[in-house]
mmCIF file of C-alpha atoms in Angstrom:
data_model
loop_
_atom_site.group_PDB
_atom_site.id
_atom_site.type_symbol
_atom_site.label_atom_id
_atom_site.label_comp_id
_atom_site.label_asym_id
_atom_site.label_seq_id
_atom_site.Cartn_x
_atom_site.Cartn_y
_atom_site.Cartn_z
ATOM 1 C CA UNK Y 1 -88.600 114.891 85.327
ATOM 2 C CA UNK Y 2 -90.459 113.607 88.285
ATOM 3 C CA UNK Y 3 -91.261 117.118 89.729
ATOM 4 C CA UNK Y 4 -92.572 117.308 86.199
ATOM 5 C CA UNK Y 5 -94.629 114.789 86.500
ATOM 6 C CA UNK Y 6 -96.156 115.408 89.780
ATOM 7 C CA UNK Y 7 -96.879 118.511 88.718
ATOM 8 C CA UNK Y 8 -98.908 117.441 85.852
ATOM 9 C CA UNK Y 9 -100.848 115.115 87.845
ATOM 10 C CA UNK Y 10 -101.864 117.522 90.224
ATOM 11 C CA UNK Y 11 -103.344 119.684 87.490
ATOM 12 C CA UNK Y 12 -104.763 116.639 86.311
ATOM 13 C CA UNK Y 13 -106.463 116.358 89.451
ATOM 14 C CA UNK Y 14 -107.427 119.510 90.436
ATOM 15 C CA UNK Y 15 -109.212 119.457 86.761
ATOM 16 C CA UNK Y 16 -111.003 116.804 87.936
ATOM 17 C CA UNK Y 17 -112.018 118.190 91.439
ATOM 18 C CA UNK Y 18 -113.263 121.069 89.549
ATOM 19 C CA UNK Y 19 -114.815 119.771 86.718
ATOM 20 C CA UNK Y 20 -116.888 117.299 89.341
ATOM 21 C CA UNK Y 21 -117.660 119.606 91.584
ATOM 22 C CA UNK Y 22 -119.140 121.669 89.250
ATOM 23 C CA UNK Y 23 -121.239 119.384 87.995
ATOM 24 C CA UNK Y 24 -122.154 118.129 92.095
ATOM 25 C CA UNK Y 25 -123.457 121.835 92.063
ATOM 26 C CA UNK Y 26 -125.534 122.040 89.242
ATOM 27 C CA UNK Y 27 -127.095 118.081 90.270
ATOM 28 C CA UNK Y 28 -128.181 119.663 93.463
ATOM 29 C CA UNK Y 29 -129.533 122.804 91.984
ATOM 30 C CA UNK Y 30 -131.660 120.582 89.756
ATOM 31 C CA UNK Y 31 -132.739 118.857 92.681
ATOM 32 C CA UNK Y 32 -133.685 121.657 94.358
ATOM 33 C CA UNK Y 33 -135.570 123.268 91.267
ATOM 34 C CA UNK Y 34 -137.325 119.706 90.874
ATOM 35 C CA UNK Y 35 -138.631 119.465 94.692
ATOM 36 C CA UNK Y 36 -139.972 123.239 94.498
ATOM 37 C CA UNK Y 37 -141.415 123.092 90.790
ATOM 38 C CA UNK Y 38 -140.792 119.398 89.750
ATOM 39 C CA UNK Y 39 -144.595 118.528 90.226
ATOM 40 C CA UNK Y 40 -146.188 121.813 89.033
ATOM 41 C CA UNK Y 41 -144.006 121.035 85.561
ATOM 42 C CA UNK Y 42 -145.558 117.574 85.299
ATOM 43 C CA UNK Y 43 -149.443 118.935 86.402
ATOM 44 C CA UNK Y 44 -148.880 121.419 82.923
ATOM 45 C CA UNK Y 45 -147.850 118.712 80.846
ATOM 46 C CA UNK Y 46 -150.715 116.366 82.340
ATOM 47 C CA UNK Y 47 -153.182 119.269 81.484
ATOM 48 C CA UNK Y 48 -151.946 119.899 78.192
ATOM 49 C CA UNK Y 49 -150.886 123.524 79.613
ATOM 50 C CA UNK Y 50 -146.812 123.212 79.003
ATOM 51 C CA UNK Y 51 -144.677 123.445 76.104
ATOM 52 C CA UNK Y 52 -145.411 121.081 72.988
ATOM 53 C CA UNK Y 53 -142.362 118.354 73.638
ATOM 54 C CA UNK Y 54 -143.506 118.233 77.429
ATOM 55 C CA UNK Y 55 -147.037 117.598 76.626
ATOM 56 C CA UNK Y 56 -145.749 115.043 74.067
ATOM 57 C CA UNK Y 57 -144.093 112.789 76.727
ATOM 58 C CA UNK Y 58 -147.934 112.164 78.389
ATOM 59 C CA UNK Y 59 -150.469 110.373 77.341
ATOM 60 C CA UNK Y 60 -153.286 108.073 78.697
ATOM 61 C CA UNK Y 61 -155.175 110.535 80.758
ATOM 62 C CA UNK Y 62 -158.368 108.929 80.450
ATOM 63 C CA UNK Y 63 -156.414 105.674 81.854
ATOM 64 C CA UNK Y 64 -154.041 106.934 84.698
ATOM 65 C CA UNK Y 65 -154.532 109.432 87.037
ATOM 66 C CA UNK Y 66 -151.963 112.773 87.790
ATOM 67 C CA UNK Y 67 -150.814 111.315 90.837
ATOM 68 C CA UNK Y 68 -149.157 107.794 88.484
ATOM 69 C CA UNK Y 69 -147.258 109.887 86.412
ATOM 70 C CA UNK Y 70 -145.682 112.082 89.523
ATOM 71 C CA UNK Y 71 -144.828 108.980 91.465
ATOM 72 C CA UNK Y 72 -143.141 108.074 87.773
ATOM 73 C CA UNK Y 73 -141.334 111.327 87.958
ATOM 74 C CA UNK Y 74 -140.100 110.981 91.213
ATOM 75 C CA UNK Y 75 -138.551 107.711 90.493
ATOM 76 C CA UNK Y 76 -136.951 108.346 87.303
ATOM 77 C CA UNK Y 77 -135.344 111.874 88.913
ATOM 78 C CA UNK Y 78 -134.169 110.052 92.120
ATOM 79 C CA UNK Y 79 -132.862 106.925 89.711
ATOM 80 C CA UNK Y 80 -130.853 109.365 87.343
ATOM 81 C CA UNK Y 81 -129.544 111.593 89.915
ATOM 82 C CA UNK Y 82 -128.472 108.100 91.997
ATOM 83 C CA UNK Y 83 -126.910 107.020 88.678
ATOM 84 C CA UNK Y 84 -124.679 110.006 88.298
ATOM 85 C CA UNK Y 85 -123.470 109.751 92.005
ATOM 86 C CA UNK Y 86 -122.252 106.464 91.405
ATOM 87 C CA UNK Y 87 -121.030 107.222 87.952
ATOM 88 C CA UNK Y 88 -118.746 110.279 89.499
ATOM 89 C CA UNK Y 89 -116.918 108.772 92.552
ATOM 90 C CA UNK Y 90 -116.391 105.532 90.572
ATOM 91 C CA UNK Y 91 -114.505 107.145 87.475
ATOM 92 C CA UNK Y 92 -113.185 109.022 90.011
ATOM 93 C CA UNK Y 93 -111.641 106.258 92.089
ATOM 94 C CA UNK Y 94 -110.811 104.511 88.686
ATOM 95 C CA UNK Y 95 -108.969 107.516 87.292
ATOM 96 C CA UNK Y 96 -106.380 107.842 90.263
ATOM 97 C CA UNK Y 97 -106.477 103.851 91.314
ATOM 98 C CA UNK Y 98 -106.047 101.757 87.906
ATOM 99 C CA UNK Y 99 -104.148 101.656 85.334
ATOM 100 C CA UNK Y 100 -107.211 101.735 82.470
ATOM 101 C CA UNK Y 101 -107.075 104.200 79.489
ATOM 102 C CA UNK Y 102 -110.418 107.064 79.709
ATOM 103 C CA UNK Y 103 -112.144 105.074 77.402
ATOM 104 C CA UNK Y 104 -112.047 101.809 80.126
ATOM 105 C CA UNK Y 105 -112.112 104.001 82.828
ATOM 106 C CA UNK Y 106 -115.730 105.028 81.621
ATOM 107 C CA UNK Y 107 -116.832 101.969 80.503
ATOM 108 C CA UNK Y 108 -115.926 100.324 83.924
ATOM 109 C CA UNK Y 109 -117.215 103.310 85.559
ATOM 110 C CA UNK Y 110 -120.794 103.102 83.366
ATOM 111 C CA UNK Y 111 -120.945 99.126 83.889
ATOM 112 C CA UNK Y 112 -120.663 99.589 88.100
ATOM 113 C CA UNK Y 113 -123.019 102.353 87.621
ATOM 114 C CA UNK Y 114 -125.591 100.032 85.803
ATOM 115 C CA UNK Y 115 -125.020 96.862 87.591
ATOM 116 C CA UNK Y 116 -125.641 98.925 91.091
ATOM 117 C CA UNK Y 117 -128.575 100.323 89.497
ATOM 118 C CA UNK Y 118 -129.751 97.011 88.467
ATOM 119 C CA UNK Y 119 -129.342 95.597 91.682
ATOM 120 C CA UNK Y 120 -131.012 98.269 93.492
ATOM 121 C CA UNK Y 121 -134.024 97.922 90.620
ATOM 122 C CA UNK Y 122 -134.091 94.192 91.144
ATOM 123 C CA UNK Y 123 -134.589 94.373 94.670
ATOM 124 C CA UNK Y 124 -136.825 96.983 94.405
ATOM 125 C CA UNK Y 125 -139.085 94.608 92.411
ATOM 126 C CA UNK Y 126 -138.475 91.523 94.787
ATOM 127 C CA UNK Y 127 -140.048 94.114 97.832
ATOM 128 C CA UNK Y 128 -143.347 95.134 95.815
ATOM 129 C CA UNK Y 129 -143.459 91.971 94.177
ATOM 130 C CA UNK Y 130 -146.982 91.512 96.617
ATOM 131 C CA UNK Y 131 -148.401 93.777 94.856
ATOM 132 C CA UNK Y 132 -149.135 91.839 91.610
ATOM 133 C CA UNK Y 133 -152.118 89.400 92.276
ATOM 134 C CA UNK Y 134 -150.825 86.606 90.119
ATOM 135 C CA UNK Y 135 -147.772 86.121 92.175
ATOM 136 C CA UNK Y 136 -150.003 85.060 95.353
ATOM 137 C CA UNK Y 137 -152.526 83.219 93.357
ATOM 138 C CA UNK Y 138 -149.602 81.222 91.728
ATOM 139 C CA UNK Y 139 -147.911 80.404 95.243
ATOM 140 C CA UNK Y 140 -151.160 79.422 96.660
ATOM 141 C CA UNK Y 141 -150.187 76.178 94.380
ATOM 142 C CA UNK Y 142 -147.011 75.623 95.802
ATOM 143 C CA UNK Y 143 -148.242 76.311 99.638
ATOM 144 C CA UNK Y 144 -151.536 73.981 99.475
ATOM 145 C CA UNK Y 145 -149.388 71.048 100.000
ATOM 146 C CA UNK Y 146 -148.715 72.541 104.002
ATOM 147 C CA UNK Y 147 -152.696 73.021 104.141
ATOM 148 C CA UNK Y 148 -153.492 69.431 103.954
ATOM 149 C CA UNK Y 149 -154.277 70.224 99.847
ATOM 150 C CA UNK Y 150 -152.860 68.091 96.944
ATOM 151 C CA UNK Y 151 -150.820 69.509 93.991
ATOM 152 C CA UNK Y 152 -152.926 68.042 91.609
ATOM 153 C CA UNK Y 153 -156.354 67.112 91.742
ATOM 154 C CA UNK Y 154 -158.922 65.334 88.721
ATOM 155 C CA UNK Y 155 -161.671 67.427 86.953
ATOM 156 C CA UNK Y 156 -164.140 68.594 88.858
ATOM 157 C CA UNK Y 157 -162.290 68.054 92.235
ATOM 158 C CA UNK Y 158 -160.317 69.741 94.923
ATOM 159 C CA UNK Y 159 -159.724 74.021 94.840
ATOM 160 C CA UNK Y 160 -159.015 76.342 91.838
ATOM 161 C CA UNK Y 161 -155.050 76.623 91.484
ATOM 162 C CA UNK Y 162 -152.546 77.274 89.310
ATOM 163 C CA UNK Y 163 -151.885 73.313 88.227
ATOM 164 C CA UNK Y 164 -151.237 74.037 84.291
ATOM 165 C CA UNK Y 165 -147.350 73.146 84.987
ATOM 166 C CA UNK Y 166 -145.151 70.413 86.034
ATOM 167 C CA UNK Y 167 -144.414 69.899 89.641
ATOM 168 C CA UNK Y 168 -141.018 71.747 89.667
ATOM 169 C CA UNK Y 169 -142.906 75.171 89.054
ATOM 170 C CA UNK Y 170 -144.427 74.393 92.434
ATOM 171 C CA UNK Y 171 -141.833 72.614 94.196
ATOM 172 C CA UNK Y 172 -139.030 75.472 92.914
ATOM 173 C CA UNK Y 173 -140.435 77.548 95.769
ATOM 174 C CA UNK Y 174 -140.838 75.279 98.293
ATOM 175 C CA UNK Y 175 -138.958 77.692 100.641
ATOM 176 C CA UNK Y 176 -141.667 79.781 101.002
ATOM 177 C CA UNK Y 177 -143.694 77.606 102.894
ATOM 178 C CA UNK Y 178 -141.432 78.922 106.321
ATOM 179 C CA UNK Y 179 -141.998 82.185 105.822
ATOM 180 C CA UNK Y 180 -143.769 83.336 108.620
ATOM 181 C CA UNK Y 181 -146.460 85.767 106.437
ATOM 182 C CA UNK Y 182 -148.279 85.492 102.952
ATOM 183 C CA UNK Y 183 -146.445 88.868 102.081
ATOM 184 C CA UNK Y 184 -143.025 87.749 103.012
ATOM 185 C CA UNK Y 185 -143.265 84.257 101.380
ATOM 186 C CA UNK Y 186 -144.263 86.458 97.877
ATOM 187 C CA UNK Y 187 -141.394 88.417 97.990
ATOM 188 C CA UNK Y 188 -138.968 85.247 99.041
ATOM 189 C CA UNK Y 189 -140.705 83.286 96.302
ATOM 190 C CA UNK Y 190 -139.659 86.309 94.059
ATOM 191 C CA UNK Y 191 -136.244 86.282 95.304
ATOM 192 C CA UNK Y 192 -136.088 82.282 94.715
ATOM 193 C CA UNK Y 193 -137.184 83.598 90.867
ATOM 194 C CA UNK Y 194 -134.263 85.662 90.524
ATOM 195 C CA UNK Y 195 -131.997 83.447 91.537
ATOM 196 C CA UNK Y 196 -133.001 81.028 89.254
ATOM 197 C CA UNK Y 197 -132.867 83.015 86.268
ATOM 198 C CA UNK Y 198 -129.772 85.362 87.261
ATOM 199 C CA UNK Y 199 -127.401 82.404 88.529
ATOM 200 C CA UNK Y 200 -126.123 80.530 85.604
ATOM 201 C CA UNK Y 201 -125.376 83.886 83.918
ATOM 202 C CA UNK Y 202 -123.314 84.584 86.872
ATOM 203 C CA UNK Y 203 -121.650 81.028 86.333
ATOM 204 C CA UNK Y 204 -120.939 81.571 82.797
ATOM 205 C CA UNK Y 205 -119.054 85.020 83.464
ATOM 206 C CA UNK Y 206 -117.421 83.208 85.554
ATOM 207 C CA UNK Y 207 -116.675 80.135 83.278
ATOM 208 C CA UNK Y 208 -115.725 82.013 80.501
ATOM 209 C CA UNK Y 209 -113.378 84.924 83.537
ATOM 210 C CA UNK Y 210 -111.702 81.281 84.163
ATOM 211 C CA UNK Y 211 -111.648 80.074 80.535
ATOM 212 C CA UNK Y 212 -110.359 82.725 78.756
ATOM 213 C CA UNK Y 213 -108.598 84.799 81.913
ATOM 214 C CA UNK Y 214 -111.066 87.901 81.134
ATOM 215 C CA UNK Y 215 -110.644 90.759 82.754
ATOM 216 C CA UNK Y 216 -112.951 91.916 86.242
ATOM 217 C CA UNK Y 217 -113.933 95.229 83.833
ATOM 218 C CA UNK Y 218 -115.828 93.312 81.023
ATOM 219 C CA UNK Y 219 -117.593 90.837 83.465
ATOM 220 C CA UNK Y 220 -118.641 93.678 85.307
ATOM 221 C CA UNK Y 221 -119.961 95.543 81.886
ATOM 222 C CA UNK Y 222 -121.318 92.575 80.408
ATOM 223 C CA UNK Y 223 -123.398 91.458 83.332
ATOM 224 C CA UNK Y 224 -125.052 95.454 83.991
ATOM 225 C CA UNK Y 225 -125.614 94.766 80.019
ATOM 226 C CA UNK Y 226 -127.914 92.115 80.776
ATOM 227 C CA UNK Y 227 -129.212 93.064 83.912
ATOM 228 C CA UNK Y 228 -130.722 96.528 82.459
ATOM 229 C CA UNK Y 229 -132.275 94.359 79.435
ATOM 230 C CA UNK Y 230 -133.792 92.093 81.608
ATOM 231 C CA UNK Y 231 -135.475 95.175 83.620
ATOM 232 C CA UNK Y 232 -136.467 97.121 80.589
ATOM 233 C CA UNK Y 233 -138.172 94.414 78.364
ATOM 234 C CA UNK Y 234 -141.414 93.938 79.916
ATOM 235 C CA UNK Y 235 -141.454 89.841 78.942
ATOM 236 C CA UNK Y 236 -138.330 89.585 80.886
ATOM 237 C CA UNK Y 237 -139.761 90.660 84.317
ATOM 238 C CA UNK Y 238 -140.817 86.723 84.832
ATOM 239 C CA UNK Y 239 -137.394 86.802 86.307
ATOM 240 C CA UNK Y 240 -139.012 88.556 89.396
ATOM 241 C CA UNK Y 241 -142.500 86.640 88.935
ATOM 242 C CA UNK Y 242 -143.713 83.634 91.124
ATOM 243 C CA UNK Y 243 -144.036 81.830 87.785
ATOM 244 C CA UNK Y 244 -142.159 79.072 86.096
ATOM 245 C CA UNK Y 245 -140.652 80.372 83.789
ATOM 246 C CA UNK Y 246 -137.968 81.534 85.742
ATOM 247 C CA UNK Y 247 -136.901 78.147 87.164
ATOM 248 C CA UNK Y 248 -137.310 76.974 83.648
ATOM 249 C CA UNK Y 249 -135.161 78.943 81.616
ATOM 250 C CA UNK Y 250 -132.587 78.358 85.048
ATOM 251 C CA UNK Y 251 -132.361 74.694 85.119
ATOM 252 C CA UNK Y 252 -131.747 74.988 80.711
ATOM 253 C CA UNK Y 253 -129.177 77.494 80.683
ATOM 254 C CA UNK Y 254 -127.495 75.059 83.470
ATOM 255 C CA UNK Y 255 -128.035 71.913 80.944
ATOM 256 C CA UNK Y 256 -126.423 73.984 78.298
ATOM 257 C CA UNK Y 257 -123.986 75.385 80.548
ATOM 258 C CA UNK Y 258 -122.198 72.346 81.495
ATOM 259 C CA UNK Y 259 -122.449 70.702 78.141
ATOM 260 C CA UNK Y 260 -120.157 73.916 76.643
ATOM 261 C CA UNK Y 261 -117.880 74.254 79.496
ATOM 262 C CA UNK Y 262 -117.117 70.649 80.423
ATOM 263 C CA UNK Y 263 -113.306 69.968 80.277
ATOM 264 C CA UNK Y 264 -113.784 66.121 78.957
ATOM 265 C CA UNK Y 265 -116.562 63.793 77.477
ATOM 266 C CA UNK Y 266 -116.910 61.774 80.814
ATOM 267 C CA UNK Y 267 -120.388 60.370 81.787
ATOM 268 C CA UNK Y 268 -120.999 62.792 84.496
ATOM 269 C CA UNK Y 269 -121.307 66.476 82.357
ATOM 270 C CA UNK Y 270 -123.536 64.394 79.851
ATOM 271 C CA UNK Y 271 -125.790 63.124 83.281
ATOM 272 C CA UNK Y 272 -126.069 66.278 84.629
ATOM 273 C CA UNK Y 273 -126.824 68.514 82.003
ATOM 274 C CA UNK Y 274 -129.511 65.576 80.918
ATOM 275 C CA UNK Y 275 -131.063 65.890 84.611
ATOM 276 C CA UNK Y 276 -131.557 69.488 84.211
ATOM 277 C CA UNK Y 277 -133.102 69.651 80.893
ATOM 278 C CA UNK Y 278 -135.827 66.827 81.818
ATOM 279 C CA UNK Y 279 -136.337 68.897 84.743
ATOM 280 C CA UNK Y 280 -136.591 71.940 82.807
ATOM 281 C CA UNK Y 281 -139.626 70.375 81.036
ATOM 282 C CA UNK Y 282 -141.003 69.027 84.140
ATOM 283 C CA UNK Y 283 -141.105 72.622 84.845
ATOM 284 C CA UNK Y 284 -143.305 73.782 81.561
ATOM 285 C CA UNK Y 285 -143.879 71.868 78.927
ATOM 286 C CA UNK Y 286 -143.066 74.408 76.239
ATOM 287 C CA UNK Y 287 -139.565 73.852 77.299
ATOM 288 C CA UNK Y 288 -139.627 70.775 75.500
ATOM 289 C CA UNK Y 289 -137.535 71.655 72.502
ATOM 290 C CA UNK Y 290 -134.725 72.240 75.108
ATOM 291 C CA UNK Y 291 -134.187 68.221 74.585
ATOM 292 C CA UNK Y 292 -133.552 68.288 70.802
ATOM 293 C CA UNK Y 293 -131.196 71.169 70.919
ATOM 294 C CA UNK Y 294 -128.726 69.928 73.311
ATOM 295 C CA UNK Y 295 -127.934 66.337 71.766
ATOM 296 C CA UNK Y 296 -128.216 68.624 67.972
ATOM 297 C CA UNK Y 297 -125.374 70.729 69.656
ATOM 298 C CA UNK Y 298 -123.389 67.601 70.920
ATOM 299 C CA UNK Y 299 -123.796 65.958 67.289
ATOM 300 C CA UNK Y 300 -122.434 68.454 65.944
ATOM 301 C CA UNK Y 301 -119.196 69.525 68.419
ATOM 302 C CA UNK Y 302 -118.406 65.831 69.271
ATOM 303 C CA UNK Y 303 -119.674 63.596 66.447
ATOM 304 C CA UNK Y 304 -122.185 60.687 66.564
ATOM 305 C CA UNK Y 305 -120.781 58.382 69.134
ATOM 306 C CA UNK Y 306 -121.227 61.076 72.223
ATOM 307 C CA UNK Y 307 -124.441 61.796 70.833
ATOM 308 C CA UNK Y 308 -125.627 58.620 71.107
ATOM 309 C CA UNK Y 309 -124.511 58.552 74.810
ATOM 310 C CA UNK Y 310 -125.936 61.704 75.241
ATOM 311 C CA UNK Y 311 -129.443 60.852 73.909
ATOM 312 C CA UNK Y 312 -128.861 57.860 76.257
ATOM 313 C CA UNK Y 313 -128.399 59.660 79.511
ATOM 314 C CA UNK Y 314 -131.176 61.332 78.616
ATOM 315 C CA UNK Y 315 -133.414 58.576 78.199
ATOM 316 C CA UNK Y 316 -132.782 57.330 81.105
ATOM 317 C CA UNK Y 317 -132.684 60.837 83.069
ATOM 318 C CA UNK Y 318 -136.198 61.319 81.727
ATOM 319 C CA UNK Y 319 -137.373 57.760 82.942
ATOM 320 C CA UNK Y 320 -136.482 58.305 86.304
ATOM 321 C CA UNK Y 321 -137.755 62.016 86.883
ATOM 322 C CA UNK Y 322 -140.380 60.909 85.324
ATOM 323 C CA UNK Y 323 -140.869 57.973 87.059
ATOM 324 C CA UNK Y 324 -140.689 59.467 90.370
ATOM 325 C CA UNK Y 325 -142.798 62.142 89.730
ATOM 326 C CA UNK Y 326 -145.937 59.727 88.465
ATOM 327 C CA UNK Y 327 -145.092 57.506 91.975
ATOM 328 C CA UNK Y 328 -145.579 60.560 94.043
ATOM 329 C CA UNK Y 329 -148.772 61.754 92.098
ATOM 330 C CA UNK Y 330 -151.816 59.981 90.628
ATOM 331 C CA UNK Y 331 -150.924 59.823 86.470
ATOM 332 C CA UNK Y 332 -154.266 60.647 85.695
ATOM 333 C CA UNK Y 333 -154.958 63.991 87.691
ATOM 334 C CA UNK Y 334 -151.062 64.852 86.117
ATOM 335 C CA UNK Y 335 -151.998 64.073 82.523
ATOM 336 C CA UNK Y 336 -155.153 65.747 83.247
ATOM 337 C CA UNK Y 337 -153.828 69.073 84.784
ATOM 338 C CA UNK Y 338 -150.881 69.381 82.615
ATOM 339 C CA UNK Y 339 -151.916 68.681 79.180
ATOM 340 C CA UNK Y 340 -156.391 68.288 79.403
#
């Protein structure tokens, strides 16, 4: 039985040598074909000059030039053929290392493939993150303090910055200041950004990985899940942006976070998670709604009497950020800035 059985697997895995190996070979013939013709393929379709489903899949002529959509090319073939790398020598160290059936061993295999990807896209986006204008114009605002320049000035008074927010959406990327270049102080504000909005999903994979004893697999799918929506829906790339909506939709998903996953009704969850959603709209003031949802969610999962403490603590949470925040700047330039 067990010469049996080791005979099996090792038809099992030379079927698997093969059938990978074969496909290795025809990846880097494609590659090949793409570096020698790649570019003459995608100067027909520009021209019109290709078959009809090529040309179909460019348009814009009059806005971009040939040389956009080969740099598009490029990426997208080195991105897929990366992708399949990663894809084969992790379903093939899942297939002889775990225990999975084929249809976990390719999920698992798909969700490292993604969340690599992702990560590789992210930072990607972090490095040219420079190259958008608004990004420096919007940390000018949080480095004019270290200039001798106020956050907020009245009308008619001081330089033109971003001032439309709350102080956190300055003060979030604070760090910046010590970078020792305007370029690297964009990208490290753009890496502050990321954090800020990729952090508490990480904490609530690993809430609900500690909650409900999850397995590694479906964190690992779930979080490539959102990581490739994130970098596909264009009004999701704030997450990268020296903006603040990223440390605003950060500091709410930690107010909610701690609300759901707190183990008892002490003071301290409903203190904290109040902290972070007045700081949320001291971030931008469209985030505002964020403190009617939370004590509607804790009215209706714990009843009246926690909501009242709840709407408490955050009564007095929003008194004292709020308090502090007039003390250090004048009211009137705030008021004006933020809301005139």
């Amino acid at each position: 039985m067990q010469v049996k059985r080791a005979a099996i697997l090792k038809v099992k895995k030379e079927k698997i040598s093969f059938i990978f190996g074969t496909v290795f070979l025809c990846m880097a013939l494609i590659w090949l074909w793409y570096i020698l013709c790649g570019r003459q393929v995608v100067e027909s379709a520009y021209e019109g000059k290709s078959i009809a489903i090529l040309n179909r899949l460019i348009s814009g002529q009059n806005s971009y030039a040939l040389e956009y959509y080969n740099r598009f090319a490029d990426a997208l073939f080195a991105y897929s053929f990366f992708s399949f790398v990663i894809f084969a020598l992790s379903f093939t160290g899942f297939y002889f290392c775990s225990p999975w059936t084929l249809l976990g061993r390719l999920l698992v295999s798909s969700g490292v493939t993604a969340l690599l990807l992702s990560i590789i896209l992210t930072a990607q986006r972090i490095v040219v993150s420079p190259e958008c204008c608004w990004n420096s114009g919007r940390l000018a605002w949080t480095l004019a303090p270290a200039y001798g320049y106020k956050l907020y000035y009245g009308n008619g008074a001081g330089p033109s910055l971003s001032t439309l927010y709350g102080p956190i959406a300055a003060l979030a990327y604070l760090p910046a200041v010590f970078c020792s270049s305007a370029t690297l102080a964009i990208q490290c504000a753009s890496f502050l950004a990321a954090c800020f909005y990729f952090s508490p999903i990480l904490g609530l994979y690993i809430c609900e990985h500690i909650k409900k004893a999850g397995s590694l697999s479906n964190i690992i799918c779930v979080s490539a899940f959102f990581c490739l929506i994130t970098l596909s829906l264009t009004p999701l790339h704030a997450a990268f942006s020296v903006c603040p909506d990223a440390p605003a939709l950060g500091l709410s998903a930690f107010a909610c976070l701690i609300l759901y996953y707190r183990k008892n009704n002490g003071s301290l969850p409903f203190l904290l998670s109040s902290i972070f959603s007045v700081l949320a709209v001291w971030t931008k003031q469209t985030f505002v709604p964020i403190l009617l949802a939370l004590p509607f969610y804790v009215l209706l999962v714990d009843g009246v009497r926690y909501f009242k403490r709840y709407i408490l603590f955050m009564f007095i949470s929003g008194l004292v950020v709020s308090g502090i925040f007039l003390w250090f700047f004048d009211p009137q330039d705030l008021f004006f800035c933020m809301f005139i």
